[in-house]
Short mmCIF file of N, CA, C and O in Angstrom, two decimals:
data_model
loop_
_atom_site.label_atom_id
_atom_site.label_comp_id
_atom_site.label_asym_id
_atom_site.label_seq_id
_atom_site.Cartn_x
_atom_site.Cartn_y
_atom_site.Cartn_z
N UNK A 83 28.19 234.39 -26.50
CA UNK A 83 28.41 232.98 -26.22
C UNK A 83 27.25 232.44 -25.37
O UNK A 83 26.79 233.11 -24.46
N UNK A 84 26.82 231.25 -25.68
CA UNK A 84 25.67 230.65 -25.02
C UNK A 84 26.09 230.05 -23.68
O UNK A 84 27.02 229.26 -23.60
N UNK A 85 25.40 230.44 -22.63
CA UNK A 85 25.66 229.96 -21.28
C UNK A 85 25.24 228.49 -21.17
O UNK A 85 24.15 228.12 -21.61
N UNK A 86 26.09 227.66 -20.56
CA UNK A 86 25.79 226.22 -20.46
C UNK A 86 24.56 225.95 -19.60
O UNK A 86 23.79 225.02 -19.88
N UNK A 87 24.33 226.74 -18.57
CA UNK A 87 23.15 226.56 -17.72
C UNK A 87 21.87 226.88 -18.50
O UNK A 87 20.89 226.15 -18.42
N UNK A 88 21.90 227.96 -19.28
CA UNK A 88 20.75 228.30 -20.12
C UNK A 88 20.52 227.23 -21.17
O UNK A 88 19.37 226.90 -21.48
N UNK A 89 21.60 226.68 -21.71
CA UNK A 89 21.48 225.61 -22.71
C UNK A 89 20.79 224.40 -22.09
O UNK A 89 19.91 223.79 -22.71
N UNK A 90 21.20 224.05 -20.88
CA UNK A 90 20.59 222.91 -20.20
C UNK A 90 19.11 223.16 -19.95
O UNK A 90 18.27 222.28 -20.19
N UNK A 91 18.79 224.35 -19.48
CA UNK A 91 17.39 224.69 -19.23
C UNK A 91 16.58 224.58 -20.52
O UNK A 91 15.48 224.02 -20.54
N UNK A 92 17.12 225.15 -21.59
CA UNK A 92 16.42 225.10 -22.87
C UNK A 92 16.17 223.65 -23.30
O UNK A 92 15.06 223.31 -23.71
N UNK A 93 17.19 222.80 -23.20
CA UNK A 93 17.04 221.42 -23.64
C UNK A 93 15.98 220.67 -22.84
O UNK A 93 15.23 219.86 -23.39
N UNK A 94 15.90 220.94 -21.55
CA UNK A 94 14.89 220.27 -20.72
C UNK A 94 13.49 220.74 -21.11
O UNK A 94 12.58 219.93 -21.27
N UNK A 95 13.32 222.04 -21.30
CA UNK A 95 12.01 222.55 -21.72
C UNK A 95 11.66 222.01 -23.10
O UNK A 95 10.52 221.59 -23.35
N UNK A 96 12.64 221.97 -24.00
CA UNK A 96 12.39 221.46 -25.35
C UNK A 96 11.99 219.99 -25.32
O UNK A 96 11.17 219.54 -26.13
N UNK A 97 12.55 219.24 -24.40
CA UNK A 97 12.21 217.82 -24.28
C UNK A 97 10.83 217.63 -23.65
O UNK A 97 10.04 216.82 -24.12
N UNK A 98 10.56 218.37 -22.61
CA UNK A 98 9.30 218.23 -21.89
C UNK A 98 8.12 218.91 -22.59
O UNK A 98 6.98 218.48 -22.46
N UNK A 99 8.43 220.01 -23.29
CA UNK A 99 7.40 220.88 -23.88
C UNK A 99 6.35 221.27 -22.83
O UNK A 99 5.16 221.35 -23.10
N UNK A 100 6.88 221.53 -21.63
CA UNK A 100 6.03 221.93 -20.50
C UNK A 100 6.95 222.59 -19.47
O UNK A 100 7.88 221.95 -18.96
N UNK A 101 6.69 223.86 -19.17
CA UNK A 101 7.57 224.59 -18.26
C UNK A 101 7.51 224.06 -16.84
O UNK A 101 8.52 224.02 -16.14
N UNK A 102 6.35 223.65 -16.39
CA UNK A 102 6.21 223.13 -15.03
C UNK A 102 7.01 221.85 -14.82
O UNK A 102 7.74 221.72 -13.84
N UNK A 103 6.86 220.89 -15.74
CA UNK A 103 7.62 219.63 -15.63
C UNK A 103 9.12 219.87 -15.78
O UNK A 103 9.93 219.25 -15.09
N UNK A 104 9.46 220.76 -16.69
CA UNK A 104 10.88 221.09 -16.88
C UNK A 104 11.46 221.70 -15.61
O UNK A 104 12.57 221.35 -15.20
N UNK A 105 10.71 222.59 -14.98
CA UNK A 105 11.17 223.21 -13.74
C UNK A 105 11.38 222.15 -12.66
O UNK A 105 12.37 222.19 -11.92
N UNK A 106 10.47 221.19 -12.56
CA UNK A 106 10.64 220.11 -11.58
C UNK A 106 11.91 219.32 -11.86
O UNK A 106 12.66 219.00 -10.93
N UNK A 107 12.16 218.98 -13.11
CA UNK A 107 13.37 218.24 -13.46
C UNK A 107 14.63 219.01 -13.13
O UNK A 107 15.67 218.43 -12.81
N UNK A 108 14.54 220.33 -13.23
CA UNK A 108 15.70 221.19 -12.97
C UNK A 108 15.78 221.63 -11.51
O UNK A 108 16.67 222.40 -11.15
N UNK A 109 14.85 221.12 -10.68
CA UNK A 109 14.81 221.46 -9.25
C UNK A 109 14.73 222.97 -9.02
O UNK A 109 15.48 223.56 -8.26
N UNK A 110 13.79 223.59 -9.74
CA UNK A 110 13.56 225.01 -9.59
C UNK A 110 12.06 225.27 -9.78
O UNK A 110 11.32 224.35 -10.11
N UNK A 111 11.66 226.50 -9.57
CA UNK A 111 10.26 226.84 -9.80
C UNK A 111 10.10 227.33 -11.23
O UNK A 111 11.08 227.70 -11.90
N UNK A 112 8.86 227.38 -11.67
CA UNK A 112 8.57 227.71 -13.06
C UNK A 112 8.86 229.17 -13.43
O UNK A 112 9.42 229.42 -14.49
N UNK A 113 8.54 230.16 -12.58
CA UNK A 113 8.78 231.55 -13.00
C UNK A 113 10.25 231.86 -13.36
O UNK A 113 10.51 232.46 -14.40
N UNK A 114 11.23 231.45 -12.53
CA UNK A 114 12.61 231.74 -12.93
C UNK A 114 13.03 231.00 -14.21
O UNK A 114 13.83 231.52 -14.99
N UNK A 115 12.47 229.82 -14.43
CA UNK A 115 12.78 229.09 -15.67
C UNK A 115 12.23 229.85 -16.87
O UNK A 115 12.94 230.03 -17.87
N UNK A 116 11.00 230.31 -16.78
CA UNK A 116 10.40 231.09 -17.87
C UNK A 116 11.21 232.35 -18.15
O UNK A 116 11.45 232.71 -19.31
N UNK A 117 11.66 233.01 -17.08
CA UNK A 117 12.47 234.22 -17.24
C UNK A 117 13.80 233.90 -17.91
O UNK A 117 14.28 234.65 -18.77
N UNK A 118 14.40 232.78 -17.52
CA UNK A 118 15.69 232.38 -18.11
C UNK A 118 15.52 232.10 -19.60
O UNK A 118 16.37 232.49 -20.42
N UNK A 119 14.44 231.43 -19.99
CA UNK A 119 14.20 231.13 -21.40
C UNK A 119 13.97 232.42 -22.18
O UNK A 119 14.45 232.59 -23.30
N UNK A 120 13.26 233.37 -21.58
CA UNK A 120 13.06 234.68 -22.24
C UNK A 120 14.39 235.40 -22.43
O UNK A 120 14.63 236.00 -23.47
N UNK A 121 15.27 235.33 -21.43
CA UNK A 121 16.61 235.94 -21.56
C UNK A 121 17.38 235.27 -22.68
O UNK A 121 18.07 235.94 -23.46
N UNK A 122 17.27 233.95 -22.76
CA UNK A 122 17.96 233.21 -23.83
C UNK A 122 17.43 233.66 -25.19
O UNK A 122 18.21 233.90 -26.12
N UNK A 123 16.11 233.78 -25.31
CA UNK A 123 15.52 234.23 -26.58
C UNK A 123 16.00 235.63 -26.94
O UNK A 123 16.30 235.90 -28.10
N UNK A 124 16.09 236.51 -25.95
CA UNK A 124 16.60 237.86 -26.19
C UNK A 124 18.06 237.83 -26.61
O UNK A 124 18.48 238.54 -27.52
N UNK A 125 18.84 237.00 -25.94
CA UNK A 125 20.27 236.87 -26.24
C UNK A 125 20.48 236.36 -27.66
O UNK A 125 21.32 236.88 -28.40
N UNK A 126 19.70 235.37 -28.06
CA UNK A 126 19.84 234.78 -29.39
C UNK A 126 19.18 235.67 -30.45
O UNK A 126 19.62 235.71 -31.59
N UNK A 127 18.11 236.36 -30.06
CA UNK A 127 17.39 237.19 -31.01
C UNK A 127 16.36 236.40 -31.81
O UNK A 127 16.06 236.74 -32.95
N UNK A 128 15.84 235.32 -31.20
CA UNK A 128 14.85 234.48 -31.88
C UNK A 128 13.89 233.90 -30.86
O UNK A 128 14.28 233.59 -29.74
N UNK A 129 12.64 233.74 -31.27
CA UNK A 129 11.66 233.07 -30.43
C UNK A 129 11.89 231.57 -30.56
O UNK A 129 11.96 231.03 -31.66
N UNK A 130 12.04 230.89 -29.43
CA UNK A 130 12.35 229.46 -29.43
C UNK A 130 11.14 228.59 -29.17
O UNK A 130 11.12 227.42 -29.56
N UNK A 131 10.13 229.16 -28.50
CA UNK A 131 8.93 228.40 -28.16
C UNK A 131 7.69 229.20 -28.52
O UNK A 131 7.66 230.42 -28.36
N UNK A 132 6.66 228.49 -28.95
CA UNK A 132 5.33 229.06 -29.09
C UNK A 132 4.59 228.64 -27.83
O UNK A 132 4.43 227.45 -27.56
N UNK A 133 4.18 229.64 -27.05
CA UNK A 133 3.53 229.37 -25.77
C UNK A 133 2.06 229.77 -25.85
O UNK A 133 1.75 230.87 -26.29
N UNK A 134 1.19 228.88 -25.44
CA UNK A 134 -0.22 229.22 -25.24
C UNK A 134 -0.54 228.86 -23.79
O UNK A 134 0.31 228.35 -23.07
N UNK A 135 -1.77 229.08 -23.38
CA UNK A 135 -2.14 228.73 -22.01
C UNK A 135 -2.15 227.22 -21.81
O UNK A 135 -2.07 226.75 -20.68
N UNK A 136 -2.23 226.46 -22.90
CA UNK A 136 -2.32 225.01 -22.78
C UNK A 136 -1.13 224.24 -23.34
O UNK A 136 -0.89 223.11 -22.95
N UNK A 137 -0.40 224.83 -24.28
CA UNK A 137 0.68 224.07 -24.93
C UNK A 137 1.95 224.89 -25.06
O UNK A 137 1.93 226.12 -25.03
N UNK A 138 3.03 224.16 -25.24
CA UNK A 138 4.33 224.74 -25.56
C UNK A 138 4.86 223.95 -26.74
O UNK A 138 4.87 222.71 -26.72
N UNK A 139 5.27 224.67 -27.79
CA UNK A 139 5.83 224.02 -28.97
C UNK A 139 7.12 224.70 -29.36
O UNK A 139 7.30 225.91 -29.14
N UNK A 140 8.03 223.96 -29.96
CA UNK A 140 9.25 224.54 -30.48
C UNK A 140 8.97 225.27 -31.78
O UNK A 140 8.20 224.78 -32.61
N UNK A 141 9.59 226.41 -31.96
CA UNK A 141 9.57 227.07 -33.26
C UNK A 141 10.63 226.39 -34.13
O UNK A 141 11.39 225.54 -33.64
N UNK A 142 10.71 226.77 -35.38
CA UNK A 142 11.76 226.22 -36.25
C UNK A 142 13.14 226.59 -35.70
O UNK A 142 14.05 225.76 -35.70
N UNK A 143 13.27 227.80 -35.18
CA UNK A 143 14.54 228.22 -34.58
C UNK A 143 14.85 227.40 -33.34
O UNK A 143 16.00 226.99 -33.11
N UNK A 144 13.82 227.12 -32.54
CA UNK A 144 14.01 226.31 -31.34
C UNK A 144 14.42 224.89 -31.69
O UNK A 144 15.29 224.31 -31.03
N UNK A 145 13.80 224.32 -32.72
CA UNK A 145 14.15 222.96 -33.14
C UNK A 145 15.59 222.90 -33.63
O UNK A 145 16.31 221.94 -33.36
N UNK A 146 16.02 223.94 -34.34
CA UNK A 146 17.40 223.98 -34.83
C UNK A 146 18.38 224.11 -33.67
O UNK A 146 19.42 223.44 -33.65
N UNK A 147 18.05 224.94 -32.69
CA UNK A 147 18.92 225.07 -31.52
C UNK A 147 19.00 223.75 -30.77
O UNK A 147 20.08 223.32 -30.36
N UNK A 148 17.88 223.08 -30.60
CA UNK A 148 17.86 221.78 -29.92
C UNK A 148 18.75 220.79 -30.65
O UNK A 148 19.57 220.09 -30.04
N UNK A 149 18.62 220.72 -31.97
CA UNK A 149 19.41 219.78 -32.77
C UNK A 149 20.91 220.05 -32.61
O UNK A 149 21.70 219.14 -32.36
N UNK A 150 21.26 221.30 -32.72
CA UNK A 150 22.69 221.65 -32.65
C UNK A 150 23.26 221.48 -31.25
O UNK A 150 24.41 221.06 -31.09
N UNK A 151 22.49 221.80 -30.21
CA UNK A 151 22.98 221.60 -28.85
C UNK A 151 23.18 220.12 -28.55
O UNK A 151 24.12 219.74 -27.85
N UNK A 152 22.32 219.28 -29.09
CA UNK A 152 22.51 217.83 -28.92
C UNK A 152 23.79 217.37 -29.61
O UNK A 152 24.53 216.55 -29.07
N UNK A 153 24.05 217.89 -30.82
CA UNK A 153 25.29 217.55 -31.52
C UNK A 153 26.51 217.98 -30.71
O UNK A 153 27.48 217.22 -30.58
N UNK A 154 26.46 219.18 -30.18
CA UNK A 154 27.57 219.69 -29.38
C UNK A 154 27.76 218.82 -28.14
O UNK A 154 28.89 218.49 -27.77
N UNK A 155 26.67 218.45 -27.48
CA UNK A 155 26.74 217.61 -26.29
C UNK A 155 27.37 216.26 -26.59
O UNK A 155 28.22 215.78 -25.84
N UNK A 156 26.98 215.67 -27.72
CA UNK A 156 27.56 214.38 -28.11
C UNK A 156 29.04 214.52 -28.42
O UNK A 156 29.85 213.67 -28.03
N UNK A 157 29.41 215.58 -29.12
CA UNK A 157 30.81 215.81 -29.46
C UNK A 157 31.64 216.04 -28.19
O UNK A 157 32.75 215.52 -28.07
N UNK A 158 31.11 216.78 -27.24
CA UNK A 158 31.82 217.03 -25.98
C UNK A 158 32.03 215.73 -25.23
O UNK A 158 33.11 215.47 -24.71
N UNK A 159 31.00 214.89 -25.18
CA UNK A 159 31.11 213.61 -24.48
C UNK A 159 32.18 212.73 -25.13
O UNK A 159 33.01 212.13 -24.44
N UNK A 160 32.19 212.67 -26.46
CA UNK A 160 33.20 211.87 -27.16
C UNK A 160 34.60 212.43 -26.94
O UNK A 160 35.56 211.68 -26.78
N UNK A 161 34.70 213.75 -26.90
CA UNK A 161 36.00 214.39 -26.66
C UNK A 161 36.53 214.04 -25.28
O UNK A 161 37.71 213.68 -25.12
N UNK A 162 35.67 214.12 -24.27
CA UNK A 162 36.10 213.79 -22.91
C UNK A 162 36.52 212.33 -22.80
O UNK A 162 37.52 212.00 -22.15
N UNK A 163 35.79 211.43 -23.44
CA UNK A 163 36.16 210.01 -23.43
C UNK A 163 37.51 209.80 -24.10
O UNK A 163 38.35 209.03 -23.60
N UNK A 164 37.75 210.47 -25.22
CA UNK A 164 39.03 210.33 -25.93
C UNK A 164 40.19 210.84 -25.08
O UNK A 164 41.24 210.20 -25.00
N UNK A 165 39.99 211.96 -24.41
CA UNK A 165 41.04 212.51 -23.55
C UNK A 165 41.34 211.56 -22.39
O UNK A 165 42.51 211.32 -22.05
N UNK A 166 40.31 210.98 -21.80
CA UNK A 166 40.50 210.04 -20.70
C UNK A 166 41.23 208.78 -21.18
O UNK A 166 42.09 208.25 -20.47
N UNK A 167 40.92 208.31 -22.37
CA UNK A 167 41.60 207.13 -22.91
C UNK A 167 43.08 207.41 -23.14
O UNK A 167 43.93 206.57 -22.83
N UNK A 168 43.40 208.59 -23.64
CA UNK A 168 44.81 208.96 -23.82
C UNK A 168 45.50 209.04 -22.47
O UNK A 168 46.61 208.54 -22.29
N UNK A 169 44.83 209.65 -21.51
CA UNK A 169 45.41 209.78 -20.17
C UNK A 169 45.71 208.41 -19.55
O UNK A 169 46.74 208.24 -18.89
N UNK A 170 44.82 207.44 -19.75
CA UNK A 170 45.02 206.10 -19.20
C UNK A 170 45.97 205.26 -20.04
O UNK A 170 46.27 204.13 -19.68
N UNK A 171 46.43 205.79 -21.16
CA UNK A 171 47.35 205.04 -22.02
C UNK A 171 46.66 204.03 -22.90
O UNK A 171 47.32 203.15 -23.47
N UNK A 172 45.35 204.13 -23.06
CA UNK A 172 44.61 203.18 -23.88
C UNK A 172 44.71 203.51 -25.36
O UNK A 172 44.55 202.64 -26.21
N UNK A 173 44.95 204.76 -25.67
CA UNK A 173 45.15 205.20 -27.05
C UNK A 173 46.28 206.20 -27.06
O UNK A 173 46.73 206.67 -26.02
N UNK A 174 46.72 206.54 -28.23
CA UNK A 174 47.80 207.50 -28.36
C UNK A 174 48.95 206.89 -29.12
O UNK A 174 48.80 205.88 -29.81
N UNK A 175 50.10 207.48 -28.98
CA UNK A 175 51.27 207.02 -29.71
C UNK A 175 52.34 206.55 -28.73
O UNK A 175 52.59 207.21 -27.72
N UNK A 176 52.91 205.43 -29.03
CA UNK A 176 54.01 204.90 -28.24
C UNK A 176 55.26 204.96 -29.10
O UNK A 176 55.28 204.42 -30.20
N UNK A 177 56.30 205.59 -28.61
CA UNK A 177 57.55 205.70 -29.35
C UNK A 177 58.60 204.86 -28.63
O UNK A 177 58.78 204.99 -27.43
N UNK A 178 59.24 204.04 -29.38
CA UNK A 178 60.31 203.21 -28.84
C UNK A 178 61.58 203.54 -29.61
O UNK A 178 61.59 203.52 -30.84
N UNK A 179 62.60 203.84 -28.87
CA UNK A 179 63.88 204.18 -29.49
C UNK A 179 64.88 203.08 -29.18
O UNK A 179 64.92 202.55 -28.07
N UNK A 180 65.64 202.72 -30.16
CA UNK A 180 66.68 201.70 -30.00
C UNK A 180 68.01 202.26 -30.45
O UNK A 180 68.08 203.03 -31.40
N UNK A 181 69.03 201.86 -29.78
CA UNK A 181 70.37 202.24 -30.22
C UNK A 181 70.84 201.18 -31.21
O UNK A 181 70.33 200.05 -31.22
N UNK A 182 71.78 201.49 -32.06
CA UNK A 182 72.25 200.48 -33.03
C UNK A 182 72.74 199.20 -32.35
O UNK A 182 72.52 198.10 -32.85
N UNK A 183 73.36 199.31 -31.20
CA UNK A 183 73.87 198.12 -30.54
C UNK A 183 72.76 197.23 -29.99
O UNK A 183 72.97 196.05 -29.75
N UNK A 184 71.56 197.77 -29.79
CA UNK A 184 70.47 196.96 -29.26
C UNK A 184 70.02 195.91 -30.27
O UNK A 184 69.42 194.91 -29.90
N UNK A 185 70.31 196.12 -31.53
CA UNK A 185 69.95 195.15 -32.55
C UNK A 185 70.70 193.84 -32.33
O UNK A 185 70.22 192.77 -32.69
N UNK A 186 71.86 193.90 -31.70
CA UNK A 186 72.66 192.69 -31.46
C UNK A 186 72.41 192.12 -30.06
O UNK A 186 72.95 191.09 -29.72
N UNK A 187 71.58 192.79 -29.25
CA UNK A 187 71.38 192.39 -27.88
C UNK A 187 70.17 191.48 -27.71
O UNK A 187 69.71 191.26 -26.61
N UNK A 188 69.59 191.03 -28.78
CA UNK A 188 68.48 190.10 -28.67
C UNK A 188 67.10 190.72 -28.68
O UNK A 188 66.15 190.10 -28.26
N UNK A 189 66.99 191.94 -29.15
CA UNK A 189 65.68 192.56 -29.27
C UNK A 189 64.98 191.91 -30.47
O UNK A 189 65.52 191.86 -31.55
N UNK A 190 63.81 191.36 -30.24
CA UNK A 190 63.12 190.65 -31.32
C UNK A 190 62.58 191.62 -32.35
O UNK A 190 62.30 192.76 -32.05
N UNK A 191 62.43 191.09 -33.52
CA UNK A 191 61.91 191.92 -34.61
C UNK A 191 60.49 192.21 -34.32
O UNK A 191 59.88 193.09 -34.70
#
């Protein structure tokens, strides 16, 4: 199972395409971030970034992981919003029960 912290780190590096800037955004130093991404690559069994001394690029596997993690993030956000709406009574099902005698008590159609 993919760790949410590693997923976040990966997404920031994938967006920045620079380990130093990504580390700054994540409020950490670059070496632990690089180590975390290497652990993620080992865990997944795929190289996610092509690293040179000057550039960082996503591999095809990295681009696919980025795409799918974004989909999952969007789905999670929509799920949380839906749950909150149900909790607040904004959506859901309302059941009203009437007894036969209530039909004569002035309940409107």
